[in-house]
């Protein structure tokens, strides 16, 4: 995951805000040991509590190496996780970004290179501090253009970013 973050996400500026936090070592990589939905949600709550009590951690990548190989199962976890954060009063405090090795945007073809913007070596919930995200977005010239720029980058013929993303995902297996 660190290689994916450093070489793909930061290296190709997929997320223009990740580089600063990567260099500051303010990103936590947490691995969920459980493969049952309940254990995964408990891991999410634990990471929220860790962020609550540890301001030097800017963001957490909660990684699920087992139990979410099927993308539909992952989408179920994501839906439950969002509802859980809301029910615990974390709406407006933390935001989830989602990544899965087989990520496919609704309405997109499976082989569309745009899907690689949300593909990672393992199913992952990315917990972001909403206040930090809002602050970063205010200082970016074109935050609304980030997704389109990434899609264009990955859809370029012979895209080095797409080639790298595919190599990283292939290497995990």
Tab-separated table of N, CA and C in Angstrom:
chain	number	residue	atom	x	y	z
A	1	UNK	N	0.829	-1.196	0.000
A	1	UNK	CA	0.000	0.000	0.000
A	1	UNK	C	0.870	1.254	0.000
A	2	UNK	N	1.978	1.211	0.734
A	2	UNK	CA	2.864	2.384	0.756
A	2	UNK	C	3.463	2.628	-0.623
A	3	UNK	N	3.829	1.561	-1.323
A	3	UNK	CA	4.362	1.704	-2.683
A	3	UNK	C	3.308	2.298	-3.601
A	4	UNK	N	2.076	1.788	-3.512
A	4	UNK	CA	0.979	2.319	-4.323
A	4	UNK	C	0.778	3.806	-4.037
A	5	UNK	N	0.766	4.155	-2.751
A	5	UNK	CA	0.550	5.549	-2.380
A	5	UNK	C	1.689	6.434	-2.887
A	6	UNK	N	2.917	6.004	-2.653
A	6	UNK	CA	4.064	6.829	-3.018
A	6	UNK	C	4.247	6.940	-4.532
A	7	UNK	N	4.202	5.815	-5.236
A	7	UNK	CA	4.541	5.851	-6.659
A	7	UNK	C	3.374	6.206	-7.560
A	8	UNK	N	2.170	5.769	-7.196
A	8	UNK	CA	1.014	6.051	-8.045
A	8	UNK	C	0.277	7.306	-7.598
A	9	UNK	N	-0.236	7.298	-6.369
A	9	UNK	CA	-1.079	8.407	-5.899
A	9	UNK	C	-0.271	9.702	-5.800
A	10	UNK	N	0.862	9.657	-5.105
A	10	UNK	CA	1.698	10.857	-4.954
A	10	UNK	C	2.516	11.086	-6.222
A	11	UNK	N	3.129	10.021	-6.728
A	11	UNK	CA	4.013	10.147	-7.884
A	11	UNK	C	3.345	10.696	-9.131
A	12	UNK	N	2.072	10.405	-9.308
A	12	UNK	CA	1.333	10.907	-10.472
A	12	UNK	C	0.309	11.970	-10.077
A	13	UNK	N	0.419	12.465	-8.858
A	13	UNK	CA	-0.430	13.553	-8.367
A	13	UNK	C	-1.923	13.230	-8.492
A	14	UNK	N	-2.265	11.951	-8.287
A	14	UNK	CA	-3.673	11.543	-8.350
A	14	UNK	C	-4.465	12.282	-7.271
A	15	UNK	N	-3.876	12.376	-6.090
A	15	UNK	CA	-4.447	13.218	-5.035
A	15	UNK	C	-3.424	14.300	-4.739
A	16	UNK	N	-3.708	15.538	-5.120
A	16	UNK	CA	-2.719	16.606	-4.926
A	16	UNK	C	-2.452	16.950	-3.465
A	17	UNK	N	-3.190	16.355	-2.545
A	17	UNK	CA	-3.018	16.655	-1.127
A	17	UNK	C	-2.233	15.559	-0.396
A	18	UNK	N	-2.052	14.426	-1.045
A	18	UNK	CA	-1.435	13.267	-0.385
A	18	UNK	C	0.068	13.438	-0.175
A	19	UNK	N	0.742	14.106	-1.094
A	19	UNK	CA	2.196	14.219	-1.008
A	19	UNK	C	2.670	14.861	0.280
A	20	UNK	N	2.029	15.929	0.669
A	20	UNK	CA	2.412	16.625	1.903
A	20	UNK	C	2.298	15.704	3.105
A	21	UNK	N	1.190	14.996	3.203
A	21	UNK	CA	0.976	14.118	4.354
A	21	UNK	C	1.898	12.901	4.298
A	22	UNK	N	2.188	12.430	3.099
A	22	UNK	CA	3.122	11.313	2.961
A	22	UNK	C	4.511	11.737	3.442
A	23	UNK	N	4.965	12.910	3.010
A	23	UNK	CA	6.291	13.405	3.434
A	23	UNK	C	6.342	13.671	4.934
A	24	UNK	N	5.247	14.119	5.518
A	24	UNK	CA	5.183	14.382	6.961
A	24	UNK	C	5.025	13.095	7.783
A	25	UNK	N	4.820	11.983	7.091
A	25	UNK	CA	4.542	10.693	7.755
A	25	UNK	C	3.307	10.798	8.657
A	26	UNK	N	2.303	11.496	8.152
A	26	UNK	CA	1.070	11.717	8.912
A	26	UNK	C	-0.059	10.797	8.453
A	27	UNK	N	0.302	9.764	7.693
A	27	UNK	CA	-0.679	8.796	7.208
A	27	UNK	C	-0.509	7.507	8.001
A	28	UNK	N	-1.596	7.037	8.559
A	28	UNK	CA	-1.577	5.775	9.294
A	28	UNK	C	-2.069	4.670	8.365
A	29	UNK	N	-1.364	3.560	8.371
A	29	UNK	CA	-1.760	2.363	7.641
A	29	UNK	C	-2.222	1.348	8.686
A	30	UNK	N	-3.510	1.074	8.728
A	30	UNK	CA	-4.060	0.134	9.697
A	30	UNK	C	-4.606	-1.064	8.930
A	31	UNK	N	-4.281	-2.248	9.410
A	31	UNK	CA	-4.743	-3.472	8.764
A	31	UNK	C	-5.777	-4.135	9.660
A	32	UNK	N	-6.949	-4.372	9.107
A	32	UNK	CA	-8.015	-5.051	9.846
A	32	UNK	C	-7.727	-6.547	9.850
A	33	UNK	N	-7.669	-7.125	11.034
A	33	UNK	CA	-7.378	-8.554	11.159
A	33	UNK	C	-8.602	-9.417	10.890
A	34	UNK	N	-9.779	-8.857	11.096
A	34	UNK	CA	-10.995	-9.639	10.950
A	34	UNK	C	-11.443	-9.774	9.513
A	35	UNK	N	-12.172	-10.858	9.239
A	35	UNK	CA	-12.728	-11.020	7.904
A	35	UNK	C	-14.259	-11.062	7.926
A	36	UNK	N	-14.840	-10.760	9.084
A	36	UNK	CA	-16.297	-10.654	9.212
A	36	UNK	C	-16.678	-9.176	9.238
A	37	UNK	N	-17.832	-8.868	8.706
A	37	UNK	CA	-18.290	-7.481	8.588
A	37	UNK	C	-18.266	-6.762	9.941
A	38	UNK	N	-18.727	-7.422	10.988
A	38	UNK	CA	-18.765	-6.794	12.308
A	38	UNK	C	-17.361	-6.397	12.777
A	39	UNK	N	-16.389	-7.272	12.580
A	39	UNK	CA	-15.008	-6.974	12.981
A	39	UNK	C	-14.444	-5.822	12.159
A	40	UNK	N	-14.823	-5.759	10.909
A	40	UNK	CA	-14.345	-4.670	10.044
A	40	UNK	C	-14.913	-3.329	10.506
A	41	UNK	N	-16.174	-3.323	10.864
A	41	UNK	CA	-16.795	-2.089	11.348
A	41	UNK	C	-16.229	-1.681	12.707
A	42	UNK	N	-15.919	-2.663	13.544
A	42	UNK	CA	-15.262	-2.356	14.822
A	42	UNK	C	-13.888	-1.732	14.582
A	43	UNK	N	-13.171	-2.220	13.577
A	43	UNK	CA	-11.862	-1.642	13.237
A	43	UNK	C	-12.021	-0.192	12.774
A	44	UNK	N	-13.074	0.082	12.037
A	44	UNK	CA	-13.343	1.449	11.591
A	44	UNK	C	-13.585	2.373	12.781
A	45	UNK	N	-14.401	1.933	13.717
A	45	UNK	CA	-14.678	2.743	14.911
A	45	UNK	C	-13.384	2.980	15.688
A	46	UNK	N	-12.577	1.950	15.831
A	46	UNK	CA	-11.299	2.096	16.545
A	46	UNK	C	-10.401	3.119	15.864
A	47	UNK	N	-10.412	3.139	14.537
A	47	UNK	CA	-9.578	4.115	13.820
A	47	UNK	C	-10.124	5.530	13.973
A	48	UNK	N	-11.428	5.684	14.017
A	48	UNK	CA	-12.014	7.006	14.282
A	48	UNK	C	-11.587	7.488	15.665
A	49	UNK	N	-11.656	6.604	16.634
A	49	UNK	CA	-11.259	6.971	17.990
A	49	UNK	C	-9.766	7.314	18.057
A	50	UNK	N	-8.954	6.585	17.301
A	50	UNK	CA	-7.521	6.889	17.259
A	50	UNK	C	-7.298	8.283	16.656
A	51	UNK	N	-8.005	8.590	15.579
A	51	UNK	CA	-7.883	9.932	14.983
A	51	UNK	C	-8.362	10.999	15.969
A	52	UNK	N	-9.429	10.697	16.704
A	52	UNK	CA	-9.928	11.641	17.713
A	52	UNK	C	-8.845	12.001	18.722
A	53	UNK	N	-8.067	11.014	19.120
A	53	UNK	CA	-7.102	11.214	20.200
A	53	UNK	C	-5.672	11.465	19.735
A	54	UNK	N	-5.439	11.434	18.420
A	54	UNK	CA	-4.077	11.565	17.898
A	54	UNK	C	-4.064	12.577	16.749
A	55	UNK	N	-4.005	13.860	17.065
A	55	UNK	CA	-4.086	14.877	16.005
A	55	UNK	C	-2.919	14.849	15.025
A	56	UNK	N	-1.788	14.259	15.411
A	56	UNK	CA	-0.651	14.221	14.477
A	56	UNK	C	-0.868	13.228	13.335
A	57	UNK	N	-1.845	12.322	13.493
A	57	UNK	CA	-2.238	11.464	12.372
A	57	UNK	C	-3.258	12.248	11.566
A	58	UNK	N	-2.924	12.537	10.329
A	58	UNK	CA	-3.822	13.334	9.493
A	58	UNK	C	-4.924	12.479	8.876
A	59	UNK	N	-4.574	11.261	8.515
A	59	UNK	CA	-5.500	10.421	7.773
A	59	UNK	C	-5.126	8.955	7.969
A	60	UNK	N	-6.094	8.077	7.800
A	60	UNK	CA	-5.855	6.645	7.982
A	60	UNK	C	-6.328	5.870	6.767
A	61	UNK	N	-5.486	4.954	6.324
A	61	UNK	CA	-5.882	3.970	5.327
A	61	UNK	C	-6.168	2.681	6.093
A	62	UNK	N	-7.443	2.306	6.172
A	62	UNK	CA	-7.850	1.080	6.847
A	62	UNK	C	-7.953	-0.009	5.793
A	63	UNK	N	-7.041	-0.966	5.869
A	63	UNK	CA	-6.838	-1.969	4.824
A	63	UNK	C	-7.469	-3.292	5.257
A	64	UNK	N	-8.162	-3.930	4.321
A	64	UNK	CA	-8.848	-5.190	4.571
A	64	UNK	C	-8.273	-6.278	3.655
A	65	UNK	N	-7.246	-6.992	4.111
A	65	UNK	CA	-6.613	-7.984	3.235
A	65	UNK	C	-7.455	-9.248	3.023
A	66	UNK	N	-8.451	-9.486	3.888
A	66	UNK	CA	-9.278	-10.692	3.774
A	66	UNK	C	-10.752	-10.336	3.958
A	67	UNK	N	-11.587	-11.068	3.232
A	67	UNK	CA	-13.015	-10.979	3.457
A	67	UNK	C	-13.772	-10.063	2.516
A	68	UNK	N	-13.068	-9.260	1.744
A	68	UNK	CA	-13.760	-8.329	0.836
A	68	UNK	C	-13.257	-8.464	-0.600
A	69	UNK	N	-12.874	-9.661	-0.970
A	69	UNK	CA	-12.369	-9.870	-2.327
A	69	UNK	C	-13.436	-9.529	-3.373
A	70	UNK	N	-14.699	-9.813	-3.047
A	70	UNK	CA	-15.804	-9.508	-3.945
A	70	UNK	C	-16.167	-8.026	-3.820
A	71	UNK	N	-16.201	-7.326	-4.944
A	71	UNK	CA	-16.462	-5.886	-4.932
A	71	UNK	C	-17.831	-5.557	-4.334
A	72	UNK	N	-18.834	-6.398	-4.578
A	72	UNK	CA	-20.167	-6.143	-4.011
A	72	UNK	C	-20.151	-6.235	-2.491
A	73	UNK	N	-19.368	-7.170	-1.941
A	73	UNK	CA	-19.225	-7.243	-0.485
A	73	UNK	C	-18.583	-5.970	0.049
A	74	UNK	N	-17.601	-5.477	-0.690
A	74	UNK	CA	-16.940	-4.233	-0.291
A	74	UNK	C	-17.929	-3.071	-0.299
A	75	UNK	N	-18.756	-2.997	-1.335
A	75	UNK	CA	-19.747	-1.920	-1.401
A	75	UNK	C	-20.735	-2.004	-0.240
A	76	UNK	N	-21.054	-3.227	0.187
A	76	UNK	CA	-21.925	-3.387	1.360
A	76	UNK	C	-21.224	-2.821	2.605
A	77	UNK	N	-19.936	-3.149	2.787
A	77	UNK	CA	-19.188	-2.600	3.922
A	77	UNK	C	-19.163	-1.079	3.858
A	78	UNK	N	-18.906	-0.522	2.696
A	78	UNK	CA	-18.852	0.927	2.539
A	78	UNK	C	-20.178	1.566	2.950
A	79	UNK	N	-21.277	0.990	2.523
A	79	UNK	CA	-22.593	1.516	2.883
A	79	UNK	C	-22.819	1.450	4.395
A	80	UNK	N	-22.485	0.318	4.992
A	80	UNK	CA	-22.627	0.168	6.439
A	80	UNK	C	-21.690	1.127	7.180
A	81	UNK	N	-20.489	1.297	6.676
A	81	UNK	CA	-19.506	2.177	7.320
A	81	UNK	C	-19.987	3.626	7.306
A	82	UNK	N	-20.523	4.075	6.190
A	82	UNK	CA	-21.029	5.444	6.112
A	82	UNK	C	-22.187	5.658	7.077
A	83	UNK	N	-23.092	4.674	7.148
A	83	UNK	CA	-24.225	4.776	8.080
A	83	UNK	C	-23.730	4.756	9.528
A	84	UNK	N	-22.736	3.934	9.814
A	84	UNK	CA	-22.191	3.854	11.168
A	84	UNK	C	-21.542	5.180	11.572
A	85	UNK	N	-20.740	5.756	10.690
A	85	UNK	CA	-20.108	7.043	11.009
A	85	UNK	C	-21.169	8.101	11.302
A	86	UNK	N	-22.222	8.103	10.510
A	86	UNK	CA	-23.310	9.057	10.728
A	86	UNK	C	-23.975	8.819	12.087
A	87	UNK	N	-24.255	7.562	12.400
A	87	UNK	CA	-24.950	7.256	13.652
A	87	UNK	C	-24.095	7.552	14.884
A	88	UNK	N	-22.770	7.546	14.719
A	88	UNK	CA	-21.866	7.834	15.839
A	88	UNK	C	-21.524	9.324	15.951
A	89	UNK	N	-22.131	10.127	15.088
A	89	UNK	CA	-21.898	11.566	15.150
A	89	UNK	C	-20.642	12.035	14.446
A	90	UNK	N	-20.104	11.220	13.550
A	90	UNK	CA	-18.875	11.586	12.846
A	90	UNK	C	-19.131	12.292	11.512
A	91	UNK	N	-20.387	12.480	11.141
A	91	UNK	CA	-20.674	13.215	9.909
A	91	UNK	C	-20.151	14.635	10.064
A	92	UNK	N	-19.402	15.087	9.071
A	92	UNK	CA	-18.798	16.411	9.125
A	92	UNK	C	-17.443	16.421	9.808
A	93	UNK	N	-17.076	15.322	10.434
A	93	UNK	CA	-15.768	15.213	11.079
A	93	UNK	C	-14.832	14.363	10.233
A	94	UNK	N	-15.311	13.185	9.844
A	94	UNK	CA	-14.531	12.290	8.985
A	94	UNK	C	-15.318	11.985	7.730
A	95	UNK	N	-14.575	11.764	6.672
A	95	UNK	CA	-15.153	11.413	5.388
A	95	UNK	C	-14.455	10.152	4.912
A	96	UNK	N	-15.182	9.305	4.203
A	96	UNK	CA	-14.593	8.079	3.670
A	96	UNK	C	-14.345	8.210	2.180
A	97	UNK	N	-13.168	7.788	1.773
A	97	UNK	CA	-12.872	7.560	0.360
A	97	UNK	C	-12.686	6.053	0.229
A	98	UNK	N	-13.039	5.503	-0.915
A	98	UNK	CA	-13.052	4.052	-1.036
A	98	UNK	C	-12.164	3.568	-2.168
A	99	UNK	N	-11.486	2.449	-1.888
A	99	UNK	CA	-10.571	1.842	-2.854
A	99	UNK	C	-10.731	0.325	-2.807
A	100	UNK	N	-10.656	-0.301	-3.967
A	100	UNK	CA	-10.762	-1.756	-4.077
A	100	UNK	C	-10.013	-2.180	-5.343
A	101	UNK	N	-9.373	-3.339	-5.325
A	101	UNK	CA	-8.642	-3.780	-6.525
A	101	UNK	C	-9.516	-3.931	-7.768
A	102	UNK	N	-10.804	-4.175	-7.583
A	102	UNK	CA	-11.724	-4.354	-8.711
A	102	UNK	C	-12.727	-3.209	-8.828
A	103	UNK	N	-12.374	-2.032	-8.332
A	103	UNK	CA	-13.291	-0.899	-8.308
A	103	UNK	C	-13.816	-0.600	-9.713
A	104	UNK	N	-15.123	-0.426	-9.810
A	104	UNK	CA	-15.765	-0.020	-11.065
A	104	UNK	C	-16.795	1.045	-10.706
A	105	UNK	N	-16.661	2.212	-11.323
A	105	UNK	CA	-17.629	3.276	-11.096
A	105	UNK	C	-18.983	2.877	-11.670
A	106	UNK	N	-20.034	3.289	-10.996
A	106	UNK	CA	-21.385	3.015	-11.454
A	106	UNK	C	-21.544	3.530	-12.884
A	107	UNK	N	-21.979	2.650	-13.773
A	107	UNK	CA	-22.201	3.024	-15.168
A	107	UNK	C	-20.964	2.911	-16.045
A	108	UNK	N	-19.803	2.604	-15.461
A	108	UNK	CA	-18.566	2.491	-16.241
A	108	UNK	C	-18.344	1.039	-16.662
A	109	UNK	N	-17.606	0.879	-17.728
A	109	UNK	CA	-17.183	-0.461	-18.145
A	109	UNK	C	-16.068	-0.924	-17.227
A	110	UNK	N	-15.987	-2.215	-16.990
A	110	UNK	CA	-14.980	-2.776	-16.092
A	110	UNK	C	-13.557	-2.416	-16.526
A	111	UNK	N	-13.313	-2.368	-17.822
A	111	UNK	CA	-11.962	-2.111	-18.328
A	111	UNK	C	-11.667	-0.628	-18.571
A	112	UNK	N	-12.554	0.259	-18.139
A	112	UNK	CA	-12.319	1.702	-18.294
A	112	UNK	C	-11.149	2.113	-17.400
A	113	UNK	N	-10.093	2.686	-17.963
A	113	UNK	CA	-8.945	3.107	-17.155
A	113	UNK	C	-9.312	4.072	-16.025
A	114	UNK	N	-10.419	4.785	-16.154
A	114	UNK	CA	-10.842	5.723	-15.101
A	114	UNK	C	-11.041	5.019	-13.769
A	115	UNK	N	-11.400	3.744	-13.792
A	115	UNK	CA	-11.621	2.994	-12.552
A	115	UNK	C	-10.368	2.919	-11.686
A	116	UNK	N	-9.194	3.049	-12.315
A	116	UNK	CA	-7.948	2.942	-11.559
A	116	UNK	C	-7.730	4.109	-10.598
A	117	UNK	N	-8.517	5.172	-10.726
A	117	UNK	CA	-8.401	6.245	-9.736
A	117	UNK	C	-8.831	5.761	-8.358
A	118	UNK	N	-9.651	4.697	-8.312
A	118	UNK	CA	-10.134	4.151	-7.041
A	118	UNK	C	-9.756	2.687	-6.849
A	119	UNK	N	-8.765	2.245	-7.601
A	119	UNK	CA	-8.265	0.885	-7.412
A	119	UNK	C	-6.985	0.940	-6.588
A	120	UNK	N	-6.888	0.003	-5.663
A	120	UNK	CA	-5.712	-0.106	-4.798
A	120	UNK	C	-5.406	-1.588	-4.624
A	121	UNK	N	-4.217	-1.912	-4.130
A	121	UNK	CA	-3.862	-3.323	-3.980
A	121	UNK	C	-4.804	-4.121	-3.086
A	122	UNK	N	-5.437	-3.484	-2.111
A	122	UNK	CA	-6.347	-4.164	-1.190
A	122	UNK	C	-7.576	-3.302	-0.970
A	123	UNK	N	-8.711	-3.928	-0.641
A	123	UNK	CA	-9.877	-3.134	-0.257
A	123	UNK	C	-9.491	-2.215	0.908
A	124	UNK	N	-9.835	-0.942	0.778
A	124	UNK	CA	-9.380	0.055	1.748
A	124	UNK	C	-10.445	1.128	1.947
A	125	UNK	N	-10.642	1.484	3.201
A	125	UNK	CA	-11.428	2.673	3.536
A	125	UNK	C	-10.442	3.738	3.970
A	126	UNK	N	-10.506	4.869	3.333
A	126	UNK	CA	-9.607	5.979	3.637
A	126	UNK	C	-10.382	6.985	4.483
A	127	UNK	N	-9.981	7.122	5.726
A	127	UNK	CA	-10.604	8.076	6.650
A	127	UNK	C	-9.886	9.412	6.544
A	128	UNK	N	-10.619	10.425	6.153
A	128	UNK	CA	-10.059	11.768	5.995
A	128	UNK	C	-10.681	12.710	7.017
A	129	UNK	N	-9.875	13.595	7.553
A	129	UNK	CA	-10.406	14.645	8.428
A	129	UNK	C	-11.068	15.683	7.523
A	130	UNK	N	-12.343	15.862	7.698
A	130	UNK	CA	-13.091	16.744	6.803
A	130	UNK	C	-12.600	18.192	6.876
A	131	UNK	N	-12.268	18.681	8.046
A	131	UNK	CA	-11.779	20.063	8.176
A	131	UNK	C	-10.473	20.242	7.411
A	132	UNK	N	-9.604	19.265	7.466
A	132	UNK	CA	-8.334	19.343	6.737
A	132	UNK	C	-8.566	19.295	5.234
A	133	UNK	N	-9.492	18.460	4.829
A	133	UNK	CA	-9.821	18.354	3.411
A	133	UNK	C	-10.387	19.676	2.897
A	134	UNK	N	-11.292	20.268	3.651
A	134	UNK	CA	-11.873	21.554	3.242
A	134	UNK	C	-10.797	22.633	3.149
A	135	UNK	N	-9.881	22.635	4.097
A	135	UNK	CA	-8.781	23.611	4.086
A	135	UNK	C	-7.905	23.415	2.845
A	136	UNK	N	-7.578	22.165	2.542
A	136	UNK	CA	-6.743	21.870	1.377
A	136	UNK	C	-7.452	22.256	0.076
A	137	UNK	N	-8.736	21.987	0.003
A	137	UNK	CA	-9.495	22.316	-1.201
A	137	UNK	C	-9.540	23.825	-1.446
A	138	UNK	N	-9.594	24.604	-0.364
A	138	UNK	CA	-9.614	26.073	-0.509
A	138	UNK	C	-8.319	26.602	-1.123
A	139	UNK	N	-7.236	25.851	-0.955
A	139	UNK	CA	-5.940	26.308	-1.460
A	139	UNK	C	-5.548	25.663	-2.785
A	140	UNK	N	-6.471	24.965	-3.401
A	140	UNK	CA	-6.202	24.331	-4.696
A	140	UNK	C	-6.872	25.150	-5.787
A	141	UNK	N	-6.173	25.354	-6.890
A	141	UNK	CA	-6.692	26.187	-7.978
A	141	UNK	C	-7.986	25.659	-8.596
A	142	UNK	N	-8.100	24.340	-8.725
A	142	UNK	CA	-9.256	23.774	-9.415
A	142	UNK	C	-9.652	22.427	-8.795
A	143	UNK	N	-10.180	22.435	-7.566
A	143	UNK	CA	-10.503	21.151	-6.924
A	143	UNK	C	-11.556	20.339	-7.687
A	144	UNK	N	-12.501	21.018	-8.329
A	144	UNK	CA	-13.537	20.298	-9.074
A	144	UNK	C	-12.954	19.605	-10.296
A	145	UNK	N	-11.821	20.070	-10.782
A	145	UNK	CA	-11.202	19.490	-11.971
A	145	UNK	C	-10.309	18.286	-11.701
A	146	UNK	N	-10.063	17.976	-10.425
A	146	UNK	CA	-9.150	16.874	-10.091
A	146	UNK	C	-9.628	15.537	-10.681
A	147	UNK	N	-10.877	15.132	-10.477
A	147	UNK	CA	-11.292	13.836	-11.036
A	147	UNK	C	-11.147	13.768	-12.566
A	148	UNK	N	-11.549	14.817	-13.270
A	148	UNK	CA	-11.450	14.814	-14.732
A	148	UNK	C	-9.995	14.755	-15.180
A	149	UNK	N	-9.114	15.463	-14.464
A	149	UNK	CA	-7.700	15.429	-14.803
A	149	UNK	C	-7.141	14.019	-14.642
A	150	UNK	N	-7.529	13.358	-13.550
A	150	UNK	CA	-7.058	11.996	-13.311
A	150	UNK	C	-7.574	11.026	-14.370
A	151	UNK	N	-8.832	11.162	-14.718
A	151	UNK	CA	-9.413	10.294	-15.750
A	151	UNK	C	-8.691	10.506	-17.068
A	152	UNK	N	-8.462	11.758	-17.449
A	152	UNK	CA	-7.733	12.046	-18.685
A	152	UNK	C	-6.328	11.450	-18.640
A	153	UNK	N	-5.652	11.584	-17.497
A	153	UNK	CA	-4.306	11.045	-17.328
A	153	UNK	C	-4.288	9.537	-17.547
A	154	UNK	N	-5.252	8.846	-16.968
A	154	UNK	CA	-5.281	7.388	-17.069
A	154	UNK	C	-5.776	6.891	-18.420
A	155	UNK	N	-6.539	7.706	-19.111
A	155	UNK	CA	-7.050	7.308	-20.435
A	155	UNK	C	-6.107	7.680	-21.575
A	156	UNK	N	-5.019	8.385	-21.275
A	156	UNK	CA	-4.049	8.721	-22.317
A	156	UNK	C	-3.533	7.431	-22.961
A	157	UNK	N	-3.324	7.458	-24.276
A	157	UNK	CA	-2.704	6.279	-24.901
A	157	UNK	C	-1.328	6.017	-24.272
A	158	UNK	N	-1.066	4.779	-23.942
A	158	UNK	CA	0.211	4.377	-23.323
A	158	UNK	C	0.495	5.162	-22.043
A	159	UNK	N	-0.523	5.383	-21.238
A	159	UNK	CA	-0.391	6.146	-20.008
A	159	UNK	C	0.595	5.488	-19.040
A	160	UNK	N	1.697	6.190	-18.680
A	160	UNK	CA	2.619	5.628	-17.684
A	160	UNK	C	1.937	5.418	-16.327
A	161	UNK	N	1.015	6.292	-15.962
A	161	UNK	CA	0.306	6.151	-14.685
A	161	UNK	C	-0.532	4.877	-14.679
A	162	UNK	N	-1.232	4.623	-15.771
A	162	UNK	CA	-2.057	3.414	-15.861
A	162	UNK	C	-1.179	2.169	-15.851
A	163	UNK	N	-0.083	2.196	-16.573
A	163	UNK	CA	0.834	1.043	-16.588
A	163	UNK	C	1.352	0.745	-15.188
A	164	UNK	N	1.724	1.784	-14.471
A	164	UNK	CA	2.219	1.609	-13.106
A	164	UNK	C	1.127	1.032	-12.205
A	165	UNK	N	-0.064	1.590	-12.275
A	165	UNK	CA	-1.169	1.102	-11.442
A	165	UNK	C	-1.439	-0.374	-11.717
A	166	UNK	N	-1.433	-0.766	-12.967
A	166	UNK	CA	-1.654	-2.177	-13.301
A	166	UNK	C	-0.549	-3.071	-12.758
A	167	UNK	N	0.698	-2.623	-12.855
A	167	UNK	CA	1.830	-3.413	-12.325
A	167	UNK	C	1.704	-3.599	-10.818
A	168	UNK	N	1.352	-2.530	-10.118
A	168	UNK	CA	1.219	-2.610	-8.662
A	168	UNK	C	0.097	-3.576	-8.281
A	169	UNK	N	-1.039	-3.487	-8.949
A	169	UNK	CA	-2.159	-4.375	-8.636
A	169	UNK	C	-1.829	-5.816	-8.991
A	170	UNK	N	-1.128	-6.024	-10.084
A	170	UNK	CA	-0.741	-7.385	-10.479
A	170	UNK	C	0.253	-7.986	-9.484
A	171	UNK	N	1.114	-7.165	-8.923
A	171	UNK	CA	2.146	-7.637	-8.000
A	171	UNK	C	1.581	-8.118	-6.670
A	172	UNK	N	0.404	-7.655	-6.300
A	172	UNK	CA	-0.164	-8.041	-5.003
A	172	UNK	C	-0.578	-9.490	-4.976
A	173	UNK	N	-0.894	-10.058	-6.124
A	173	UNK	CA	-1.405	-11.421	-6.166
A	173	UNK	C	-0.327	-12.425	-6.179
